[in-house]
Amino acid sequence: MRDDLIPFSVVPKHVPGTRPNIATIWRWRQRGVAGIRLPVCHVGGRVYVSLADLALWMEQVQAAKEGAVLPRRTDKQRECAIAAAEKELSEAGI
């Protein structure tokens, strides 16, 4: 389990500048900004966000708005990530 997970309701406090409404954060999760969705983690029916993922998401949104081309994962990279996650879960007994 990651140590930097925060409850979804606390995310506005970690966004620099004016604090967005929680409805805005939900839109970032559902629809995304500039085609990039805010990644979340579901644990026991609750929604969490990693502080590292939040920072990365903000950087990606800024880069996309500036016209940068963001790298996409290949199918092989995705399959490797899934396999690694499944291995980590099985080692943890989950």
PDB file of C-alpha atoms in Angstrom:
ATOM      1  CA  MET A   1       0.000   0.000   0.000  1.00  0.00           C
ATOM      2  CA  ARG A   2       1.253   3.440  -0.841  1.00  0.00           C
ATOM      3  CA  ASP A   3       2.021   5.767   2.040  1.00  0.00           C
ATOM      4  CA  ASP A   4       1.004   8.941   0.213  1.00  0.00           C
ATOM      5  CA  LEU A   5      -2.703   8.151  -0.266  1.00  0.00           C
ATOM      6  CA  ILE A   6      -5.129  10.840   0.846  1.00  0.00           C
ATOM      7  CA  PRO A   7      -8.935  10.666   0.962  1.00  0.00           C
ATOM      8  CA  PHE A   8     -10.594  12.086  -2.137  1.00  0.00           C
ATOM      9  CA  SER A   9     -12.367  14.740  -0.061  1.00  0.00           C
ATOM     10  CA  VAL A  10      -9.003  16.208   1.026  1.00  0.00           C
ATOM     11  CA  VAL A  11      -7.613  16.662  -2.523  1.00  0.00           C
ATOM     12  CA  PRO A  12      -8.710  20.341  -2.822  1.00  0.00           C
ATOM     13  CA  LYS A  13      -6.393  21.226   0.087  1.00  0.00           C
ATOM     14  CA  HIS A  14      -3.423  19.897  -1.926  1.00  0.00           C
ATOM     15  CA  VAL A  15      -4.122  21.872  -5.096  1.00  0.00           C
ATOM     16  CA  PRO A  16      -2.058  25.074  -5.228  1.00  0.00           C
ATOM     17  CA  GLY A  17      -3.815  28.402  -5.585  1.00  0.00           C
ATOM     18  CA  THR A  18      -7.522  28.679  -4.942  1.00  0.00           C
ATOM     19  CA  ARG A  19      -9.079  25.499  -3.619  1.00  0.00           C
ATOM     20  CA  PRO A  20     -11.372  23.909  -6.187  1.00  0.00           C
ATOM     21  CA  ASN A  21     -14.770  22.615  -5.177  1.00  0.00           C
ATOM     22  CA  ILE A  22     -15.030  18.851  -4.609  1.00  0.00           C
ATOM     23  CA  ALA A  23     -17.368  18.685  -7.635  1.00  0.00           C
ATOM     24  CA  THR A  24     -14.488  19.985  -9.752  1.00  0.00           C
ATOM     25  CA  ILE A  25     -12.231  17.236  -8.431  1.00  0.00           C
ATOM     26  CA  TRP A  26     -14.899  14.642  -9.365  1.00  0.00           C
ATOM     27  CA  ARG A  27     -15.009  16.091 -12.892  1.00  0.00           C
ATOM     28  CA  TRP A  28     -11.224  15.803 -13.111  1.00  0.00           C
ATOM     29  CA  ARG A  29     -11.630  12.136 -12.178  1.00  0.00           C
ATOM     30  CA  GLN A  30     -14.551  11.401 -14.525  1.00  0.00           C
ATOM     31  CA  ARG A  31     -13.918  13.567 -17.596  1.00  0.00           C
ATOM     32  CA  GLY A  32     -10.366  14.733 -17.085  1.00  0.00           C
ATOM     33  CA  VAL A  33      -8.699  17.940 -18.189  1.00  0.00           C
ATOM     34  CA  ALA A  34      -7.082  18.166 -21.626  1.00  0.00           C
ATOM     35  CA  GLY A  35      -7.901  14.483 -22.057  1.00  0.00           C
ATOM     36  CA  ILE A  36      -6.100  13.399 -18.870  1.00  0.00           C
ATOM     37  CA  ARG A  37      -8.075  11.918 -15.980  1.00  0.00           C
ATOM     38  CA  LEU A  38      -7.044  12.195 -12.358  1.00  0.00           C
ATOM     39  CA  PRO A  39      -5.999   8.688 -11.242  1.00  0.00           C
ATOM     40  CA  VAL A  40      -7.671   7.349  -8.097  1.00  0.00           C
ATOM     41  CA  CYS A  41      -7.435   4.270  -5.904  1.00  0.00           C
ATOM     42  CA  HIS A  42     -10.456   2.464  -4.446  1.00  0.00           C
ATOM     43  CA  VAL A  43     -10.009   0.859  -1.029  1.00  0.00           C
ATOM     44  CA  GLY A  44     -12.952  -0.615   0.821  1.00  0.00           C
ATOM     45  CA  GLY A  45     -15.525   1.491  -0.974  1.00  0.00           C
ATOM     46  CA  ARG A  46     -13.616   4.719  -0.407  1.00  0.00           C
ATOM     47  CA  VAL A  47     -11.740   6.739  -3.004  1.00  0.00           C
ATOM     48  CA  TYR A  48      -8.162   7.884  -2.467  1.00  0.00           C
ATOM     49  CA  VAL A  49      -5.619   9.845  -4.478  1.00  0.00           C
ATOM     50  CA  SER A  50      -1.862   9.481  -4.299  1.00  0.00           C
ATOM     51  CA  LEU A  51      -0.058  12.773  -3.751  1.00  0.00           C
ATOM     52  CA  ALA A  52       2.575  11.657  -6.278  1.00  0.00           C
ATOM     53  CA  ASP A  53      -0.141  10.877  -8.845  1.00  0.00           C
ATOM     54  CA  LEU A  54      -1.795  14.245  -8.184  1.00  0.00           C
ATOM     55  CA  ALA A  55       1.481  16.081  -8.789  1.00  0.00           C
ATOM     56  CA  LEU A  56       2.172  14.058 -11.941  1.00  0.00           C
ATOM     57  CA  TRP A  57      -1.376  14.670 -13.187  1.00  0.00           C
ATOM     58  CA  MET A  58      -0.987  18.442 -12.709  1.00  0.00           C
ATOM     59  CA  GLU A  59       2.313  18.363 -14.642  1.00  0.00           C
ATOM     60  CA  GLN A  60       0.737  16.347 -17.469  1.00  0.00           C
ATOM     61  CA  VAL A  61      -2.245  18.701 -17.718  1.00  0.00           C
ATOM     62  CA  GLN A  62       0.076  21.712 -17.847  1.00  0.00           C
ATOM     63  CA  ALA A  63       2.217  20.076 -20.538  1.00  0.00           C
ATOM     64  CA  ALA A  64      -0.868  19.148 -22.586  1.00  0.00           C
ATOM     65  CA  LYS A  65      -2.215  22.695 -22.374  1.00  0.00           C
ATOM     66  CA  GLU A  66       1.149  23.986 -23.593  1.00  0.00           C
ATOM     67  CA  GLY A  67       0.902  21.693 -26.615  1.00  0.00           C
ATOM     68  CA  ALA A  68       3.379  19.006 -25.557  1.00  0.00           C
ATOM     69  CA  VAL A  69       2.808  15.498 -26.851  1.00  0.00           C
ATOM     70  CA  LEU A  70       2.469  13.143 -23.898  1.00  0.00           C
ATOM     71  CA  PRO A  71       3.873   9.627 -24.160  1.00  0.00           C
ATOM     72  CA  ARG A  72       1.327   6.809 -24.224  1.00  0.00           C
ATOM     73  CA  ARG A  73       1.910   3.355 -22.775  1.00  0.00           C
ATOM     74  CA  THR A  74       2.140   0.563 -25.282  1.00  0.00           C
ATOM     75  CA  ASP A  75       0.027  -2.578 -24.866  1.00  0.00           C
ATOM     76  CA  LYS A  76       3.138  -4.468 -23.788  1.00  0.00           C
ATOM     77  CA  GLN A  77       3.961  -1.864 -21.114  1.00  0.00           C
ATOM     78  CA  ARG A  78       0.376  -2.041 -19.858  1.00  0.00           C
ATOM     79  CA  GLU A  79       0.487  -5.850 -19.695  1.00  0.00           C
ATOM     80  CA  CYS A  80       3.790  -5.723 -17.794  1.00  0.00           C
ATOM     81  CA  ALA A  81       2.341  -3.235 -15.301  1.00  0.00           C
ATOM     82  CA  ILE A  82      -0.709  -5.457 -14.774  1.00  0.00           C
ATOM     83  CA  ALA A  83       1.490  -8.529 -14.270  1.00  0.00           C
ATOM     84  CA  ALA A  84       3.666  -6.654 -11.757  1.00  0.00           C
ATOM     85  CA  ALA A  85       0.602  -5.454  -9.831  1.00  0.00           C
ATOM     86  CA  GLU A  86      -0.887  -8.963  -9.756  1.00  0.00           C
ATOM     87  CA  LYS A  87       2.430 -10.371  -8.522  1.00  0.00           C
ATOM     88  CA  GLU A  88       2.635  -7.736  -5.773  1.00  0.00           C
ATOM     89  CA  LEU A  89      -0.930  -8.497  -4.688  1.00  0.00           C
ATOM     90  CA  SER A  90      -0.347 -12.248  -4.620  1.00  0.00           C
ATOM     91  CA  GLU A  91       2.833 -11.790  -2.582  1.00  0.00           C
ATOM     92  CA  ALA A  92       0.853  -9.688  -0.122  1.00  0.00           C
ATOM     93  CA  GLY A  93      -1.736 -12.458   0.106  1.00  0.00           C
ATOM     94  CA  ILE A  94      -4.530 -10.456  -1.498  1.00  0.00           C
TER      95      ILE A  94
END
